[in-house]
mmCIF file of N, CA and C in Angstrom:
data_model
loop_
_atom_site.group_PDB
_atom_site.id
_atom_site.type_symbol
_atom_site.label_atom_id
_atom_site.label_comp_id
_atom_site.label_asym_id
_atom_site.label_seq_id
_atom_site.Cartn_x
_atom_site.Cartn_y
_atom_site.Cartn_z
ATOM 1 N N UNK A 1 -22.297 23.654 -1.339
ATOM 2 C CA UNK A 1 -23.076 22.439 -1.580
ATOM 3 C C UNK A 1 -24.057 22.228 -0.434
ATOM 4 N N UNK A 2 -25.329 22.086 -0.772
ATOM 5 C CA UNK A 2 -26.324 21.925 0.271
ATOM 6 C C UNK A 2 -26.274 20.520 0.868
ATOM 7 N N UNK A 3 -26.782 20.422 2.085
ATOM 8 C CA UNK A 3 -26.777 19.129 2.783
ATOM 9 C C UNK A 3 -27.661 18.147 2.025
ATOM 10 N N UNK A 4 -27.134 16.978 1.788
ATOM 11 C CA UNK A 4 -27.885 15.989 1.020
ATOM 12 C C UNK A 4 -28.787 15.177 1.935
ATOM 13 N N UNK A 5 -30.024 15.053 1.544
ATOM 14 C CA UNK A 5 -30.938 14.169 2.249
ATOM 15 C C UNK A 5 -31.167 12.976 1.340
ATOM 16 N N UNK A 6 -30.841 11.808 1.850
ATOM 17 C CA UNK A 6 -30.996 10.604 1.045
ATOM 18 C C UNK A 6 -32.476 10.252 1.008
ATOM 19 N N UNK A 7 -33.033 10.353 -0.164
ATOM 20 C CA UNK A 7 -34.449 10.048 -0.331
ATOM 21 C C UNK A 7 -34.720 9.586 -1.742
ATOM 22 N N UNK A 8 -35.986 9.481 -2.053
ATOM 23 C CA UNK A 8 -36.392 9.006 -3.368
ATOM 24 C C UNK A 8 -35.882 9.942 -4.469
ATOM 25 N N UNK A 9 -36.049 11.242 -4.289
ATOM 26 C CA UNK A 9 -35.639 12.186 -5.328
ATOM 27 C C UNK A 9 -34.126 12.175 -5.496
ATOM 28 N N UNK A 10 -33.417 12.019 -4.377
ATOM 29 C CA UNK A 10 -31.955 11.966 -4.434
ATOM 30 C C UNK A 10 -31.506 10.770 -5.267
ATOM 31 N N UNK A 11 -32.144 9.638 -5.036
ATOM 32 C CA UNK A 11 -31.840 8.432 -5.810
ATOM 33 C C UNK A 11 -32.135 8.656 -7.284
ATOM 34 N N UNK A 12 -33.287 9.238 -7.565
ATOM 35 C CA UNK A 12 -33.662 9.507 -8.955
ATOM 36 C C UNK A 12 -32.663 10.432 -9.625
ATOM 37 N N UNK A 13 -32.245 11.483 -8.907
ATOM 38 C CA UNK A 13 -31.273 12.422 -9.461
ATOM 39 C C UNK A 13 -29.959 11.720 -9.765
ATOM 40 N N UNK A 14 -29.521 10.865 -8.841
ATOM 41 C CA UNK A 14 -28.275 10.125 -9.047
ATOM 42 C C UNK A 14 -28.402 9.219 -10.266
ATOM 43 N N UNK A 15 -29.530 8.518 -10.371
ATOM 44 C CA UNK A 15 -29.753 7.636 -11.518
ATOM 45 C C UNK A 15 -29.782 8.429 -12.822
ATOM 46 N N UNK A 16 -30.401 9.602 -12.793
ATOM 47 C CA UNK A 16 -30.428 10.452 -13.986
ATOM 48 C C UNK A 16 -29.022 10.874 -14.379
ATOM 49 N N UNK A 17 -28.211 11.238 -13.377
ATOM 50 C CA UNK A 17 -26.820 11.620 -13.637
ATOM 51 C C UNK A 17 -26.071 10.467 -14.299
ATOM 52 N N UNK A 18 -26.263 9.253 -13.765
ATOM 53 C CA UNK A 18 -25.546 8.085 -14.280
ATOM 54 C C UNK A 18 -25.987 7.788 -15.712
ATOM 55 N N UNK A 19 -27.297 7.834 -15.964
ATOM 56 C CA UNK A 19 -27.783 7.470 -17.295
ATOM 57 C C UNK A 19 -27.423 8.513 -18.338
ATOM 58 N N UNK A 20 -27.435 9.798 -17.954
ATOM 59 C CA UNK A 20 -27.134 10.837 -18.940
ATOM 60 C C UNK A 20 -25.638 11.077 -19.094
ATOM 61 N N UNK A 21 -24.869 10.852 -18.035
ATOM 62 C CA UNK A 21 -23.411 11.029 -18.091
ATOM 63 C C UNK A 21 -22.732 9.852 -17.394
ATOM 64 N N UNK A 22 -22.562 8.718 -18.094
ATOM 65 C CA UNK A 22 -22.001 7.516 -17.455
ATOM 66 C C UNK A 22 -20.680 7.761 -16.738
ATOM 67 N N UNK A 23 -19.764 8.488 -17.395
ATOM 68 C CA UNK A 23 -18.441 8.690 -16.784
ATOM 69 C C UNK A 23 -18.548 9.574 -15.546
ATOM 70 N N UNK A 24 -19.445 10.576 -15.578
ATOM 71 C CA UNK A 24 -19.648 11.422 -14.407
ATOM 72 C C UNK A 24 -20.395 10.658 -13.324
ATOM 73 N N UNK A 25 -21.300 9.793 -13.747
ATOM 74 C CA UNK A 25 -22.077 9.007 -12.794
ATOM 75 C C UNK A 25 -21.191 8.109 -11.952
ATOM 76 N N UNK A 26 -20.211 7.468 -12.596
ATOM 77 C CA UNK A 26 -19.302 6.596 -11.861
ATOM 78 C C UNK A 26 -18.491 7.378 -10.850
ATOM 79 N N UNK A 27 -18.039 8.571 -11.237
ATOM 80 C CA UNK A 27 -17.304 9.416 -10.311
ATOM 81 C C UNK A 27 -18.185 9.851 -9.157
ATOM 82 N N UNK A 28 -19.468 10.073 -9.460
ATOM 83 C CA UNK A 28 -20.442 10.494 -8.460
ATOM 84 C C UNK A 28 -20.669 9.382 -7.438
ATOM 85 N N UNK A 29 -20.746 8.156 -7.940
ATOM 86 C CA UNK A 29 -20.955 7.020 -7.051
ATOM 87 C C UNK A 29 -19.759 6.808 -6.139
ATOM 88 N N UNK A 30 -18.572 6.876 -6.719
ATOM 89 C CA UNK A 30 -17.365 6.650 -5.930
ATOM 90 C C UNK A 30 -17.175 5.173 -5.647
ATOM 91 N N UNK A 31 -16.127 4.875 -4.899
ATOM 92 C CA UNK A 31 -15.762 3.484 -4.620
ATOM 93 C C UNK A 31 -16.821 2.805 -3.763
ATOM 94 N N UNK A 32 -17.289 3.494 -2.717
ATOM 95 C CA UNK A 32 -18.295 2.905 -1.827
ATOM 96 C C UNK A 32 -19.561 2.553 -2.585
ATOM 97 N N UNK A 33 -19.979 3.440 -3.478
ATOM 98 C CA UNK A 33 -21.187 3.189 -4.253
ATOM 99 C C UNK A 33 -21.039 1.984 -5.160
ATOM 100 N N UNK A 34 -19.859 1.862 -5.785
ATOM 101 C CA UNK A 34 -19.603 0.738 -6.687
ATOM 102 C C UNK A 34 -19.593 -0.571 -5.904
ATOM 103 N N UNK A 35 -18.925 -0.574 -4.737
ATOM 104 C CA UNK A 35 -18.896 -1.771 -3.896
ATOM 105 C C UNK A 35 -20.313 -2.131 -3.461
ATOM 106 N N UNK A 36 -21.088 -1.125 -3.063
ATOM 107 C CA UNK A 36 -22.479 -1.355 -2.669
ATOM 108 C C UNK A 36 -23.289 -1.964 -3.796
ATOM 109 N N UNK A 37 -23.109 -1.444 -4.999
ATOM 110 C CA UNK A 37 -23.824 -1.978 -6.158
ATOM 111 C C UNK A 37 -23.433 -3.428 -6.419
ATOM 112 N N UNK A 38 -22.136 -3.719 -6.323
ATOM 113 C CA UNK A 38 -21.670 -5.088 -6.542
ATOM 114 C C UNK A 38 -22.294 -6.039 -5.535
ATOM 115 N N UNK A 39 -22.333 -5.618 -4.259
ATOM 116 C CA UNK A 39 -22.936 -6.451 -3.218
ATOM 117 C C UNK A 39 -24.406 -6.699 -3.534
ATOM 118 N N UNK A 40 -25.117 -5.642 -3.946
ATOM 119 C CA UNK A 40 -26.531 -5.790 -4.294
ATOM 120 C C UNK A 40 -26.717 -6.760 -5.451
ATOM 121 N N UNK A 41 -25.866 -6.652 -6.465
ATOM 122 C CA UNK A 41 -25.965 -7.537 -7.631
ATOM 123 C C UNK A 41 -25.717 -8.984 -7.223
ATOM 124 N N UNK A 42 -24.685 -9.207 -6.405
ATOM 125 C CA UNK A 42 -24.363 -10.564 -5.951
ATOM 126 C C UNK A 42 -25.506 -11.132 -5.122
ATOM 127 N N UNK A 43 -26.040 -10.339 -4.190
ATOM 128 C CA UNK A 43 -27.169 -10.801 -3.375
ATOM 129 C C UNK A 43 -28.374 -11.125 -4.251
ATOM 130 N N UNK A 44 -28.660 -10.265 -5.213
ATOM 131 C CA UNK A 44 -29.772 -10.503 -6.121
ATOM 132 C C UNK A 44 -29.582 -11.788 -6.910
ATOM 133 N N UNK A 45 -28.354 -12.027 -7.334
ATOM 134 C CA UNK A 45 -28.036 -13.232 -8.097
ATOM 135 C C UNK A 45 -28.231 -14.485 -7.244
ATOM 136 N N UNK A 46 -27.772 -14.429 -5.981
ATOM 137 C CA UNK A 46 -27.927 -15.561 -5.063
ATOM 138 C C UNK A 46 -29.407 -15.849 -4.837
ATOM 139 N N UNK A 47 -30.192 -14.806 -4.590
ATOM 140 C CA UNK A 47 -31.632 -14.976 -4.383
ATOM 141 C C UNK A 47 -32.268 -15.579 -5.630
ATOM 142 N N UNK A 48 -31.867 -15.095 -6.802
ATOM 143 C CA UNK A 48 -32.395 -15.603 -8.066
ATOM 144 C C UNK A 48 -32.121 -17.098 -8.208
ATOM 145 N N UNK A 49 -30.900 -17.524 -7.855
ATOM 146 C CA UNK A 49 -30.534 -18.939 -7.937
ATOM 147 C C UNK A 49 -31.364 -19.761 -6.955
ATOM 148 N N UNK A 50 -31.525 -19.250 -5.727
ATOM 149 C CA UNK A 50 -32.290 -19.972 -4.713
ATOM 150 C C UNK A 50 -33.750 -20.136 -5.116
ATOM 151 N N UNK A 51 -34.307 -19.143 -5.783
ATOM 152 C CA UNK A 51 -35.718 -19.184 -6.179
ATOM 153 C C UNK A 51 -35.948 -20.199 -7.292
ATOM 154 N N UNK A 52 -34.977 -20.387 -8.143
ATOM 155 C CA UNK A 52 -35.116 -21.304 -9.276
ATOM 156 C C UNK A 52 -35.419 -22.722 -8.833
#
């Protein structure tokens, strides 16, 4: 497995994996990724409420 460089293409590839194979995408994200996504969603929701 080659060294991963976190960049735009890496993000796109991950998103493509998730959209084309949801069950594989979740495994790819792992626990840290899911927690990170939840935090992002919660922060986005808080900002949305504050803007209203």
